[in-house]
Each structure stands twice: as C-alpha cells, then as structure tokens.
XYZ file of C-alpha atoms in Angstrom:
616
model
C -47.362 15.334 49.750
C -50.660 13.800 51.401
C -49.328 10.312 51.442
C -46.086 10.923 52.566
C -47.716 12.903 55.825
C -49.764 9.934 56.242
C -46.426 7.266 56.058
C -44.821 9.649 58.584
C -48.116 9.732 60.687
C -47.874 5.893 60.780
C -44.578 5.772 61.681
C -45.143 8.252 64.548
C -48.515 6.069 65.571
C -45.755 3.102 65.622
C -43.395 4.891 67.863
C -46.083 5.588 70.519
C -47.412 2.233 70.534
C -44.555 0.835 71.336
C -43.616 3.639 74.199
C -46.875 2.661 75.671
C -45.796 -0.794 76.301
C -43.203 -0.037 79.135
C -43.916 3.502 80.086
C -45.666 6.698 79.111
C -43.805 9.327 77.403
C -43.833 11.261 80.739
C -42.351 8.452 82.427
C -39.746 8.105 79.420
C -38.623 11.648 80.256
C -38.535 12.003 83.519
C -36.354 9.016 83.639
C -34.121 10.855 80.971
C -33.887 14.296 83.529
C -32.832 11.696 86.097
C -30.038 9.709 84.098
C -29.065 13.460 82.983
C -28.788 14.000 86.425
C -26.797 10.511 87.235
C -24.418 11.314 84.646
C -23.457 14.348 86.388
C -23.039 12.943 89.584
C -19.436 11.730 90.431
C -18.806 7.832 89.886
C -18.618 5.336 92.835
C -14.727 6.088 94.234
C -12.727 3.266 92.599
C -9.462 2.718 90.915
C -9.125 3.321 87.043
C -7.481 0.423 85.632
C -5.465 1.042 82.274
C -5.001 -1.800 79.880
C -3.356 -2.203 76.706
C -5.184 -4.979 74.222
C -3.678 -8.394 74.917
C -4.972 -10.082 71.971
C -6.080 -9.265 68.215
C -9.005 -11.851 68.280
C -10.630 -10.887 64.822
C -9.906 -8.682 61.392
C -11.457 -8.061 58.243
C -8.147 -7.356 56.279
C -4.695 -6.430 56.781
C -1.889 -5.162 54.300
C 0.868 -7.377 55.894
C 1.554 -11.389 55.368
C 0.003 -14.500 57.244
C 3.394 -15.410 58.159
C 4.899 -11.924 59.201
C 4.168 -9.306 61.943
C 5.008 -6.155 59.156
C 1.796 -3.981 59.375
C -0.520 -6.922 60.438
C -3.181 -6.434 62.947
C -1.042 -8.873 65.450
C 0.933 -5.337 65.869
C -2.306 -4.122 67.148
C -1.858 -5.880 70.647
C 0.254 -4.815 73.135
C 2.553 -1.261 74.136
C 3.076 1.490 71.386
C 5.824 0.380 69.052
C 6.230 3.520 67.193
C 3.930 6.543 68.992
C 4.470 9.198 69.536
C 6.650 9.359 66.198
C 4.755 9.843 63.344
C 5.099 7.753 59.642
C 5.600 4.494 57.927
C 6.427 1.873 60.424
C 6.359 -1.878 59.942
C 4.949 -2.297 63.370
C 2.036 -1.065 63.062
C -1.428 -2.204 61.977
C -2.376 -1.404 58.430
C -5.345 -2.582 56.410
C -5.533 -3.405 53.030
C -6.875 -0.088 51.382
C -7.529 3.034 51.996
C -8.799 5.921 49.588
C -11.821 5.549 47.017
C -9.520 3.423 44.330
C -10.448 0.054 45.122
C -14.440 1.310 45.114
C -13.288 2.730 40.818
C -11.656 -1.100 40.092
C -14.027 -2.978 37.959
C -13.518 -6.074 40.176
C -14.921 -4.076 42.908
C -18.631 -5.500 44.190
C -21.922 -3.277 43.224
C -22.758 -1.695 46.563
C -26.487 -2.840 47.745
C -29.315 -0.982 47.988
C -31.212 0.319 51.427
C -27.575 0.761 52.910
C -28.462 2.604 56.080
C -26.680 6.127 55.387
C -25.475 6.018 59.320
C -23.049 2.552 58.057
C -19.604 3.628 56.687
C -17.882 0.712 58.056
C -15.670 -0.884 55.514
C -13.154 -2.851 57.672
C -12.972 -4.126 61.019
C -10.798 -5.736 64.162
C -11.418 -7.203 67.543
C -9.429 -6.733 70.155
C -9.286 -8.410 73.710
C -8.275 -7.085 76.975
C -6.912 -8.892 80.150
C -9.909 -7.481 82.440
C -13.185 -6.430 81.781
C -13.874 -3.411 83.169
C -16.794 -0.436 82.819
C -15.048 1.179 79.873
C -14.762 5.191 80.891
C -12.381 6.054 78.100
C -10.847 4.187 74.932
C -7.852 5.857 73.655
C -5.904 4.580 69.884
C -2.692 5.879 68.845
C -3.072 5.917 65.222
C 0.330 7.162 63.977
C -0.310 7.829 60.160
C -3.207 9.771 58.832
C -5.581 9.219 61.088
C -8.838 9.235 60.738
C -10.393 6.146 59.397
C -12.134 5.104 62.707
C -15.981 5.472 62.481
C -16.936 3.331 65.582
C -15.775 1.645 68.689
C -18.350 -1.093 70.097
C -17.688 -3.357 73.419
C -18.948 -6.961 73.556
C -20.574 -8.194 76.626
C -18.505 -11.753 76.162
C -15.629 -12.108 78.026
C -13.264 -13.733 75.570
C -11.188 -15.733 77.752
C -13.677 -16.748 80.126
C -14.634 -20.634 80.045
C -18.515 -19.394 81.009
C -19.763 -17.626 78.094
C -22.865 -15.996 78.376
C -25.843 -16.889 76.879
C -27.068 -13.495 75.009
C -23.688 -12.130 73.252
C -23.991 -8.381 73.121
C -22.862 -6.110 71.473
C -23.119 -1.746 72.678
C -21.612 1.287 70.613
C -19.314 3.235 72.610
C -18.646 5.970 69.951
C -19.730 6.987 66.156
C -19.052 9.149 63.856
C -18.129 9.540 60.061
C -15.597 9.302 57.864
C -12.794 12.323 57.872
C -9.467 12.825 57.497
C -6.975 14.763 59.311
C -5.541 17.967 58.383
C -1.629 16.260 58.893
C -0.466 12.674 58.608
C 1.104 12.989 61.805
C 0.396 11.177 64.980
C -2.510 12.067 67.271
C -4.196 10.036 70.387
C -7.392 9.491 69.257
C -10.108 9.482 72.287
C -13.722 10.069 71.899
C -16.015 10.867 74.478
C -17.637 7.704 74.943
C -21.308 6.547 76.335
C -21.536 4.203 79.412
C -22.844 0.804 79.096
C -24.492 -1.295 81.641
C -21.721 -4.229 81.327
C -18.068 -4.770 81.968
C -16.590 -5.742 78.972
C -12.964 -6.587 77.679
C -13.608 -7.437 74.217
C -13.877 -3.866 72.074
C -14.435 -3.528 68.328
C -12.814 -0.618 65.944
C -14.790 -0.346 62.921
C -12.931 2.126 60.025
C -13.836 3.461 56.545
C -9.924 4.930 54.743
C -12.496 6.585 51.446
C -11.487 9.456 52.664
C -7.556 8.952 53.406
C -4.812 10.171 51.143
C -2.671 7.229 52.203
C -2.925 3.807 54.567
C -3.739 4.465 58.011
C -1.623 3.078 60.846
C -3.013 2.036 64.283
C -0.081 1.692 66.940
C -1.990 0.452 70.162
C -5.433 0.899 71.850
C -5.762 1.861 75.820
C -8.685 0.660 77.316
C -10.206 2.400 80.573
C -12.070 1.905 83.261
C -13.478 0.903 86.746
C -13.942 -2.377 88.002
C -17.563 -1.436 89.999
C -20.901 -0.497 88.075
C -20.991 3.239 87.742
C -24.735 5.301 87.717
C -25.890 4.112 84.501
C -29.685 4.964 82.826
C -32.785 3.778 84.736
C -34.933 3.753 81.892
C -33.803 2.948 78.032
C -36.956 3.608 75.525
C -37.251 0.279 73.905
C -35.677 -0.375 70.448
C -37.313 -2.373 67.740
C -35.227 -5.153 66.751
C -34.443 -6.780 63.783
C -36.125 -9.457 65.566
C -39.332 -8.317 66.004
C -40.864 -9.000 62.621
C -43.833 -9.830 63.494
C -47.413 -9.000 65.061
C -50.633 -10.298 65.941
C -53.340 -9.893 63.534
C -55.372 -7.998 66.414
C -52.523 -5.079 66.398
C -52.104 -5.080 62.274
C -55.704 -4.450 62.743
C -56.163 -1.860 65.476
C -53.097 0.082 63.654
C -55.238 -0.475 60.714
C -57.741 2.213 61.969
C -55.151 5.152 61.441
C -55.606 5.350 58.357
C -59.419 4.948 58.185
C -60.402 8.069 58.924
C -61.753 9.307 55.282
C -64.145 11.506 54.217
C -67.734 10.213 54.180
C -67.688 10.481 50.364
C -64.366 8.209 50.399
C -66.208 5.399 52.666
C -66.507 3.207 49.667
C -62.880 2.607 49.357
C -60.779 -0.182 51.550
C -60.034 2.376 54.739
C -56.337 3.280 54.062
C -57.067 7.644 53.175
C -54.990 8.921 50.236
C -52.934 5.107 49.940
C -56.068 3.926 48.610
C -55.550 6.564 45.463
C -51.734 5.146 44.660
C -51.202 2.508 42.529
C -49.850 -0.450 43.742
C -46.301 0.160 42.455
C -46.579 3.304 43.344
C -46.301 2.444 47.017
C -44.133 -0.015 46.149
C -41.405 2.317 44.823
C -42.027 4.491 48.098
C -41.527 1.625 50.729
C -38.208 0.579 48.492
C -36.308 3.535 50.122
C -36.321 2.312 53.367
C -33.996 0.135 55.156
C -34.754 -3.204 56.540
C -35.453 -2.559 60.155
C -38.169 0.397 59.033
C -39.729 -1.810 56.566
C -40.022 -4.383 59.250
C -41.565 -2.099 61.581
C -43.911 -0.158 59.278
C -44.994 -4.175 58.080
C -46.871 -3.932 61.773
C -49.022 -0.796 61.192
C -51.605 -1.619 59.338
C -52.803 -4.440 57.050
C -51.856 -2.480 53.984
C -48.648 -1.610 54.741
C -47.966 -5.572 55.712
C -48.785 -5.955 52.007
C -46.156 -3.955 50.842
C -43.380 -4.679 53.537
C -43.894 -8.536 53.063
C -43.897 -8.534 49.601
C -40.533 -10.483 47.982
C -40.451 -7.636 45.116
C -38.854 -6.043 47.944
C -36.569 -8.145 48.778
C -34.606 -8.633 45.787
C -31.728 -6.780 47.434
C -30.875 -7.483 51.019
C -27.630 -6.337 52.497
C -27.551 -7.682 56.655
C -24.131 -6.320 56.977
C -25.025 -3.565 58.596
C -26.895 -5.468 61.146
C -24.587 -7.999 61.929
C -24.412 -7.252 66.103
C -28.117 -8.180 66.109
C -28.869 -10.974 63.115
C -29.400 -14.531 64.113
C -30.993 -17.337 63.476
C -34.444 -16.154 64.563
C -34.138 -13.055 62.074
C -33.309 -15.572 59.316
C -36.181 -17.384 60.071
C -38.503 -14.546 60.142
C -36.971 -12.898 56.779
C -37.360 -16.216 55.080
C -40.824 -16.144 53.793
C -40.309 -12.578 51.993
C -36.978 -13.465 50.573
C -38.492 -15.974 47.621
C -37.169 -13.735 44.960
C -33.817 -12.738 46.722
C -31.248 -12.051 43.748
C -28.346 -10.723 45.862
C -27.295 -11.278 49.649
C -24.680 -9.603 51.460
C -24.010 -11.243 54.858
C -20.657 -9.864 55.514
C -19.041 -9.641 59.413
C -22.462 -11.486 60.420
C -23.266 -14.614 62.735
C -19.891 -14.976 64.939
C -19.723 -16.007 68.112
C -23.160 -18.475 67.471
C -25.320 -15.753 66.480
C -25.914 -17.810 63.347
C -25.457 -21.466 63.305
C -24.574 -23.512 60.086
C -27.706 -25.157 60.621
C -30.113 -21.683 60.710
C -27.842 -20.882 57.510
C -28.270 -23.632 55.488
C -32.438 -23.135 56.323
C -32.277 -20.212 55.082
C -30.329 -20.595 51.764
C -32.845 -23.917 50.699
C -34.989 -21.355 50.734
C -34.261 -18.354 49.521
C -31.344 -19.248 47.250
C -32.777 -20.529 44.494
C -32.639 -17.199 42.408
C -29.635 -16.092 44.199
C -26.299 -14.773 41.897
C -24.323 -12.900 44.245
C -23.301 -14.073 47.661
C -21.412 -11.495 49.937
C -19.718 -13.565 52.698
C -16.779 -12.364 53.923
C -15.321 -12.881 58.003
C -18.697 -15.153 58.470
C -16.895 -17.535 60.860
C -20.002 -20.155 61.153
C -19.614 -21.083 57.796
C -18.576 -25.229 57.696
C -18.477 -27.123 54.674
C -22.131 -28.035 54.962
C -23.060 -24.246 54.674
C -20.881 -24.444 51.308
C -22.053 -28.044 50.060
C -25.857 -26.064 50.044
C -24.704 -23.024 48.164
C -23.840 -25.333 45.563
C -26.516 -27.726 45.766
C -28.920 -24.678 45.723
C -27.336 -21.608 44.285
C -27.180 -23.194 41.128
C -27.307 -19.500 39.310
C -24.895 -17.706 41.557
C -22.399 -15.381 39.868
C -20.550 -13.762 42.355
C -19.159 -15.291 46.018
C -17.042 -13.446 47.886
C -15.517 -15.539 50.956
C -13.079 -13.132 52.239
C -11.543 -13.808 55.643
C -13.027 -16.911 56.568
C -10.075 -18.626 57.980
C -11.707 -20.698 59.794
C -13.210 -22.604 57.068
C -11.570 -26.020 56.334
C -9.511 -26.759 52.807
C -11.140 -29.855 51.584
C -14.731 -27.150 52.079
C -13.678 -25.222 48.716
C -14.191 -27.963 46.617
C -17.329 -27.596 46.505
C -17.333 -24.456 45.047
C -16.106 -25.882 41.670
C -19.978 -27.297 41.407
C -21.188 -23.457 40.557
C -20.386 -23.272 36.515
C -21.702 -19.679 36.124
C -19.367 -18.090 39.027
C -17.788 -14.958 37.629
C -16.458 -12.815 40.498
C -14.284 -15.118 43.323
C -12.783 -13.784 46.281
C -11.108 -16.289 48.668
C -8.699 -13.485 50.062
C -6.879 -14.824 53.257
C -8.721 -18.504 53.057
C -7.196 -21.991 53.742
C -7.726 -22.943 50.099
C -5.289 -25.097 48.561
C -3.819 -25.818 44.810
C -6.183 -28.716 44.758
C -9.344 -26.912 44.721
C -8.629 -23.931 43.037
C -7.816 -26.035 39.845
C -10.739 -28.166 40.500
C -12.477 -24.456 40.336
C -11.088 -23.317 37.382
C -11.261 -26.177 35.729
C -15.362 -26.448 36.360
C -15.791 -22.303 36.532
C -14.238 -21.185 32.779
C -16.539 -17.782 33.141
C -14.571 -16.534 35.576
C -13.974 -12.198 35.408
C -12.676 -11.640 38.786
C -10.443 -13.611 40.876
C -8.807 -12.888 44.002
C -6.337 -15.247 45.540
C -4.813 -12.266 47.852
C -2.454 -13.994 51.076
C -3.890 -17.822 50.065
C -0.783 -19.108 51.865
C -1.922 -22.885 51.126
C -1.647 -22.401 47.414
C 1.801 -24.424 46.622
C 2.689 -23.933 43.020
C 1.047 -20.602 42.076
C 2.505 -21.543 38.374
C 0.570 -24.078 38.005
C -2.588 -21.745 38.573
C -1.266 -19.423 36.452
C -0.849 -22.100 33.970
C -4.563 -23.260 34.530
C -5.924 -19.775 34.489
C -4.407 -19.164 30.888
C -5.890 -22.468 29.646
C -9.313 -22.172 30.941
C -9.717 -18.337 31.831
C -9.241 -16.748 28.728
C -12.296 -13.549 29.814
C -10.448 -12.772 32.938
C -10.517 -9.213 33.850
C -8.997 -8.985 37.127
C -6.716 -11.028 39.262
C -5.373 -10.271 42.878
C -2.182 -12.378 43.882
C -1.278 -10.088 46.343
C 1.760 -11.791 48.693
C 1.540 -14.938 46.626
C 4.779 -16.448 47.212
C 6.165 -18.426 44.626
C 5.008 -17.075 41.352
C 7.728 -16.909 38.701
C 9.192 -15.501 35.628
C 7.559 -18.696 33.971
C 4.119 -18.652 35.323
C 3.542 -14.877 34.515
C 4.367 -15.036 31.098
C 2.011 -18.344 30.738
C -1.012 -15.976 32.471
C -0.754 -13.095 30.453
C -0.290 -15.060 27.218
C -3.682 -16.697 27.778
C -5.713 -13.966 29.681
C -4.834 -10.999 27.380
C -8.276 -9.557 28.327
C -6.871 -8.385 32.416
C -7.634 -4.852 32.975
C -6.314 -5.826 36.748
C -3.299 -7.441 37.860
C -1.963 -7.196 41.502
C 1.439 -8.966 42.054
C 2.022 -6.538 45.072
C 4.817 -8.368 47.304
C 5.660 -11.413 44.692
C 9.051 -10.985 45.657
C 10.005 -14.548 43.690
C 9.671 -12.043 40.101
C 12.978 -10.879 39.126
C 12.445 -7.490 36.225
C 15.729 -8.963 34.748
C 13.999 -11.561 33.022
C 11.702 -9.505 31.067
C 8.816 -10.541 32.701
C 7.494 -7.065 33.327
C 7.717 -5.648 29.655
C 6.441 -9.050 28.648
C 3.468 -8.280 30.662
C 3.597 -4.826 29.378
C 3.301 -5.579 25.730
C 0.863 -8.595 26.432
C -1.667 -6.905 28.429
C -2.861 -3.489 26.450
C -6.441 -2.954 28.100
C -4.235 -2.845 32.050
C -6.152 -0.419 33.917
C -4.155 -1.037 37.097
C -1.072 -2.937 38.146
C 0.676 -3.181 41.501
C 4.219 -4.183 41.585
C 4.372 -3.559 44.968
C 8.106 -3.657 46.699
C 9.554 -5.767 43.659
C 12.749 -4.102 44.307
C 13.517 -4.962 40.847
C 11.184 -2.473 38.904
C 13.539 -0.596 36.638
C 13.181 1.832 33.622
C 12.651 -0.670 30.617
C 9.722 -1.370 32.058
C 8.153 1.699 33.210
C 9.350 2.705 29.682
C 7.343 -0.462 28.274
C 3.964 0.357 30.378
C 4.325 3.920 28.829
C 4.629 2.708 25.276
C 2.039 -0.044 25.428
C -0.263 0.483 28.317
C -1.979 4.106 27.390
C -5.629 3.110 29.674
C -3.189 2.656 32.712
C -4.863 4.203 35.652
C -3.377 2.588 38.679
C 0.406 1.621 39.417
C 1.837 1.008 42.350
C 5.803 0.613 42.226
C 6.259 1.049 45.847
C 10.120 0.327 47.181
C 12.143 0.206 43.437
C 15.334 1.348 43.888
C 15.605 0.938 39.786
C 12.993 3.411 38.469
C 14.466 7.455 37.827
C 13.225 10.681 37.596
C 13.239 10.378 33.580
C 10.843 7.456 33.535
C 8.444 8.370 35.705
C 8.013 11.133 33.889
C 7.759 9.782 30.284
C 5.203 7.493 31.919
C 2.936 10.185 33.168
C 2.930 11.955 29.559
C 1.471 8.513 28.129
C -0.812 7.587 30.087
C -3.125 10.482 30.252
C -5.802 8.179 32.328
C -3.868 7.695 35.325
C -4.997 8.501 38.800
C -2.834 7.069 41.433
C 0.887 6.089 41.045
C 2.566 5.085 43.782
C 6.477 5.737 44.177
C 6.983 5.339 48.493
C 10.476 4.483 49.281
C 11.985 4.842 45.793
C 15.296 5.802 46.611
C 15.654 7.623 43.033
C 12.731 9.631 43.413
C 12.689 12.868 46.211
C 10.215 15.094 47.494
C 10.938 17.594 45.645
C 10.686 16.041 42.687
C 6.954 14.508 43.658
C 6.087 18.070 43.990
C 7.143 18.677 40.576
C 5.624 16.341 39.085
C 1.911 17.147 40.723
C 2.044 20.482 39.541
C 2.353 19.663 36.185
C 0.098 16.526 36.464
C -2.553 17.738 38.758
C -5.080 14.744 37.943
C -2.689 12.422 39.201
C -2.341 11.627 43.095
C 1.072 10.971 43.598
C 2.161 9.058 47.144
C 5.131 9.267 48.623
C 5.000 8.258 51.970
C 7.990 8.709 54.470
C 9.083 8.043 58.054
C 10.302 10.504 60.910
C-alpha cells in the first residue's frame, strides 16, 4: 500500500511542477470559469457552411477491390448514395472486419502490452473537405449497424493547399468506446463535438466493429462550420508530450527530495522512503503497468525512478500506435537509448505526412533492431525501400512483418524482404508487390505460418504462387487471398496438396474458381485441420461440397459462403450437426436459404452466429 501512495504522490508532485511553469493552479481555473463562460456565449454571427467530404485521402482497410467502387472507402466521398434506407448496399464504405473473429484466427497478431485502455481504434480513414472551416458539428450517415466509430480527429493541414504548414496537427473532436446499436438500421450519427483553435478540412474517423454483429456501412460524412474563429479557451493546462523525455539533472534531483523525507532511523538508506525496501524487480514489475507517456514522465521525478523508466527491460514491448498523431523523429531519437533490448515494435498508422522521415527510421532500427522479431507496420506511408533494405540488413531475427496498406511503397522495395530467412507471419495486404518478389520470398522464407496476400493486385499468375507455396511452404497455417484474381481450379489443388497443415484459407471473391471442377471437395478432403474458410460470393458453392466440409472438416469454425445460389436448406443443416466447433457461418444473399429458416436453425444451434444480412 505504502509504495503505491508514494508512486501516486510522485505523480501528483509531477503534475504541479509542471502547472507551475505557465500558471498557478488558481490561474489554471479561473481561466477554466472564463472559457466555461465563452462557451456559453453566442458565436461571432457568421454563415454555417455545410460540406460533404470531397476526397477519401487515406484508409486502413476496406472490404471492396482496388479496381472497383463496391463498398470501398472511395464511396465515402461525396452525397448519400443509399441514406436514409437502411441495409446492404454496394455504395457504401465497408471495412474489412467487423466482430471479434478475426482477433480468435491463429494468424491474428499477439496484441502488445501497455496498450493505453482509452485506444480501441482498430481501423481508420481520412477524409478531405473543399474548405476548412471551424468544425461546429460532424455528422456520418452510417446506414448498417452502426456503431463502430470511436473517434473523429481534424488535422490542422490543409490537404490541397500548396503551403503546408510546418507543425502538422492533429485535435480530437469526439471519443468514445466501442458499442453497438440496438437495430441495424440507419441513424445520423452526430456527437457533440469540442472546438479547436484551427480551421481544418482534413477530418479523421477512427472505428473498432469487436462489438458489431455484422460489417458496418458508412454512407457520407457532413462537415460543419464557420469560416471566422469562434471564442475558443484562453488558457489550455500544458500536456506532457511524448516528446518531452527528458530533464535536467538539476530537476531529477530537486524531484529527488520527495521522496527523502524518512524517518531519522531510515537516514542510512539512499533517500527514496518505502522504494528503498522493494527489490529491484519488484519496482520493476510495478512501473511495467504503465504506458509509455507515464513512464516517460515519472522517468523525470526523481533519480530512482529514471532508473527504472530508462531501463531497456522495459522496453521489450513497445506499441507507438496509439501515439501516432504525436511520434516523430525527435521521439525516436529520444526512445532510442532505452530500446537496446526491443523484441517487438508496433508502429502502425504512424509517421505520415513527414512526422517520421525514412532517414529518422532507419536511425532508429540500426539501433534498436538488432533483437527485434516482430515488426508491426501497417499504413506507415514514409516507408521507401531504404527503410526496408535496413530491416533486412539489421533485423536479421525478425519473425513477424506486417506491411499492411502501404501503397505507397515501390515493387522492386519487397525484394528485400526475401533476405529475412526466419520470417513466419507476412502480411502485404493491399501492397504493390509483384509475382517477382513474392517467389523470391518464398523461395528464401520456407518457415513461413502466416501469409496474407489480401487485394495484391500486381500479383500476375497467382498459380504460380500457389505452386511455389506447396513446394517450399509445406508448415503453412494460414493464407489470405482475399480478391486475388486469377487463381484456378489448377493452382488450388497444387496448394492444398503441398500445405496440408492450413487451418486458414480465405479465397473470399476468387471468382476465377468454378465448384464444378471439384476443387472445393478437393480442398475439403485435403485440408482436415481447416479451422476457417471463406468462399466468399463464389456463386458456385453447391451441396457436394458443403456435404464434403461436413464429412471431412469436423474442427471447422469459420465459413463464409456468402452469395451461393447452390447451397439448400438440407446442407446447411447436415453441416452444422458435424461440425460441432463452429462459430460463425455466413449464408447473406443465398437465395435458397430464408429468414425463417436462419431462425430455425439458431434455435437449435445457439453457439453458432448465423448472418444473414439483407437490404430494404
């Protein structure tokens, strides 16, 4: 108990050291009555301008093609297409998951530790707006269980302006958690939102669908607000950043004192009160449960407490994602020197717009990569191929990179990734890699578990990879081809012939696989340990090979057979009596399967969540 008062004292001495820097605490709250009193007062008499987003700029993920508009985030920009009606529309903007099923999948990541429990953003898009304005009001039309949206940020940059400023920032508008509506239908979402001292036309929707019984749908955003500078706060109590890592020796020192105050029969111990009593590891294990910016600001209390926060032990773990509005190339620099034993980085969504350079990167990674094996990495637009030429010069013992959504990284960049021989989780979803170097990576990279080529729309002859895979890959576990395009009957049955380990396998929207071949109950009796399959809208899916998945597949947990106009009643039901494991099965759009039949079939198989999803 006595320690713990004494962290919390320390952290309190912290805050008011800080305060005392640019104001007293009376100061601090009589400027708080007064913007209390501001934000009651009407707004300077202007016109409200109302403006639909003219341009998707940036997205983590989306569930439609590179080459379509069907439920992309391009849909996002623009007039409603489909609000006020309420369902399953093409037009709309859809991202890639929703629920807690992806999180079960054994190819999902293991989340990091010190997660801030205030982050539950799992997917993201940017969206730019013809004027920048003093938002007063931002207004989505989601149009299918709604929900997801956990919080709305404006950017100070002005997207389409040829002057960019020099200090990109970013403000939250709104937050909130993850929930779910009580209907699917459509709403007009519209928080009450803070004010910000900048006009801005650049906004940022951040979502988390765990929660969601089905994919959300966004329609169109509305921003408002007024062209002049409304009353805004006179006095903001200063934040510690990221940044602000360090301090003088003279202030470690003076904040020192705090915890000198012992007992004269304590004096011969090193000044720090009860801390003095703990082991080292000890306070060790109690520092581990905070997140980075705390341990960075506790690091400036006292000498002890430096100790602690700067020691690489506890750093093994380091997940920036959730400060990726304030990391840059000084926080890099300033994290470097504790990070000597980093094991596992997730920089996800971080560094756009030159908050990181390539250069600050690569600094970083020569040092503090050497013990790295897993690299989290996804939507990091500054990545070039020098960035990846280090990771393989340096990361020598890496495991796991995940390079999601950088589009913007060059083709001939992923060869270099065949130079890491221990890889075994890849995800290049939605990257510019072609056939070349993801044979040159299998070829070098035989571990391989976990693969994900999801919307790789470079990839020519995705036979070939399957034939490479079954040559090479043999203790694959998962693969995502999601909207791979030319896949066929051929180069399926040469995949799971040689990778008869898969527990994963998402063909989702390989429309080039024809069920009349056999290449479904091929893959059915081939592949026993399939935990999850997605045959999404293969219109083809018939009964032989539910029939065959029933007989063969018993660990099945996951299908999706969304859009089959071949699969009946009798079928779906012998498959649910033999596979006693599964927890989602996904029937939308199959023309042989009705409500009322759904309904029957999740009262008699209540551990099974059963989608149907359906348009008005």
């Amino acid at each position: 108990m006595f320690p713990m008062l004494t962290l919390l004292s320390m952290f309190y001495y912290i805050c008011l050291r800080r305060r005392s820097r640019s104001g007293t605490r009376s100061e601090a709250l009589g400027s708080r009555r007064a913007v209390e009193l501001g934000q009651r007062s009407a707004l300077p008499v202007t016109v409200e301008v109302e403006q639909y987003g003219k341009e998707v700029l940036d997205f983590s993920s989306h569930y439609g093609s590179e080459n379509s508009m069907s439920y992309t985030m391009w849909n996002l920009a623009g007039v409603p297409n489909v609000y006020p009606s309420s369902g399953d529309f093409t037009q709309t903007a859809v991202f890639r998951t929703y629920g807690s099923w992806w999180e079960q999948c054994i190819s999902s990541a293991t989340p990091f530790r010190r997660t801030p429990p205030n982050f539950h953003s799992l997917d993201y898009l940017e969206l730019a707006f013809e004027e920048p304005v003093y938002p007063t009001a931002v207004e989505v039309l989601e149009t299918y269980h709604p929900g997801a949206i956990v919080k709305i940020l404006a950017c100070s940059l002005n997207p389409f302006s040829q002057n960019p400023p020099a200090d990109v920032r970013w403000e939250v508008l709104w937050a909130g958690k993850p929930n779910k509506s009580l209907t699917p239908q459509a709403r007009q979402f519209s928080p009450s939102i803070r004010q910000i001292s900048f006009a801005s036309n650049l906004l940022r929707l951040e979502v988390n669908s765990t929660l969601l019984d089905y994919y959300t749908e966004l329609d169109a955003v509305i921003l408002r607000g007024v062209r002049e500078r409304p009353i805004l706060a006179l006095y903001k109590i200063p934040v510690i950043d990221i940044n602000d890592l360090s301090d003088s020796e003279e202030e470690i020192s003076d904040a020192g004192g705090l915890c000198c105050r012992s007992g004269g029969e304590n004096r011969h111990n090193m000044g720090n009160g009860y801390f003095d009593r703990l082991p080292y590891e000890l306070i060790q294990l109690i520092v581990s449960h905070l997140p980075v910016p705390d341990l960075c600001r506790l690091a400036q209390s006292c000498k002890l407490f430096h100790k602690h926060c700067c020691d690489p032990l506890q750093y093994i773990q380091l997940s920036l994602q959730p400060y990726w509005a304030r990391l840059t190339d000084a926080s890099l620099s300033h994290l470097q020197s504790r990070c000597t034993l980093l094991q596992r980085l997730n920089m996800s969504w971080t560094g756009n717009r030159g908050a990181v350079t390539a250069a600050g990167f690569c600094s970083f990674m020569k040092a503090c990569g050497l013990s790295l094996v897993c690299l989290e990495l996804s939507c990091c637009h500054f990545l070039t191929e020098a960035c990846l030429e280090v990771i393989a010069q340096t990361c020598q013992c890496l495991q796991e990179l995940n390079l999601a959504s950088c589009d913007r990284l060059q083709p001939q960049a992923f060869n270099l990734i065949a130079k890491l021989p221990n890889l075994r989780r890849l995800v290049l979803y939605r990257t510019k890699v072609e056939q070349s170097a993801i044979l040159s990576i299998l070829t070098f990279c035989p571990e391989l578990r976990h693969l994900n080529l999801g919307s790789c729309v470079m990839i020519e002859d995705y036979d070939v990879v399957a034939s490479m895979l079954s040559a090479r890959c043999h203790s694959l576990r998962s693969l995502d081809l999601w909207r791979c395009r030319n896949l066929s009957e051929r180069g399926l049955a040469e995949l799971v012939s040689g990778c008869r380990l898969l527990e994963e396998l998402d063909l989702g929207w390989c429309s080039t696989l024809q069920s009349s071949s056999g290449c479904f109950q091929h893959l059915a009796r081939s592949l026993p340990r399939l935990r999850k399959l997605f045959l999404t809208a293969n219109r083809t899916v018939c009964d032989s090979d539910l029939e065959e998945l029933a007989a063969n597949c018993s660990a099945l947990e996951h299908l999706d057979i969304l859009g089959t106009r071949m699969v009946s009643p009798v079928s779906l039901r012998k498959l649910l009596q033999c596979c006693p494991q599964l927890k989602l099965l996904d029937v939308s759009f199959c023309s042989q399967i009705d409500s009322r039949f759904i309904q029957e079939l999740s009262g008699l198989f209540t551990n099974v969540s059963i989608k149907k999803s359906f348009t008005q």
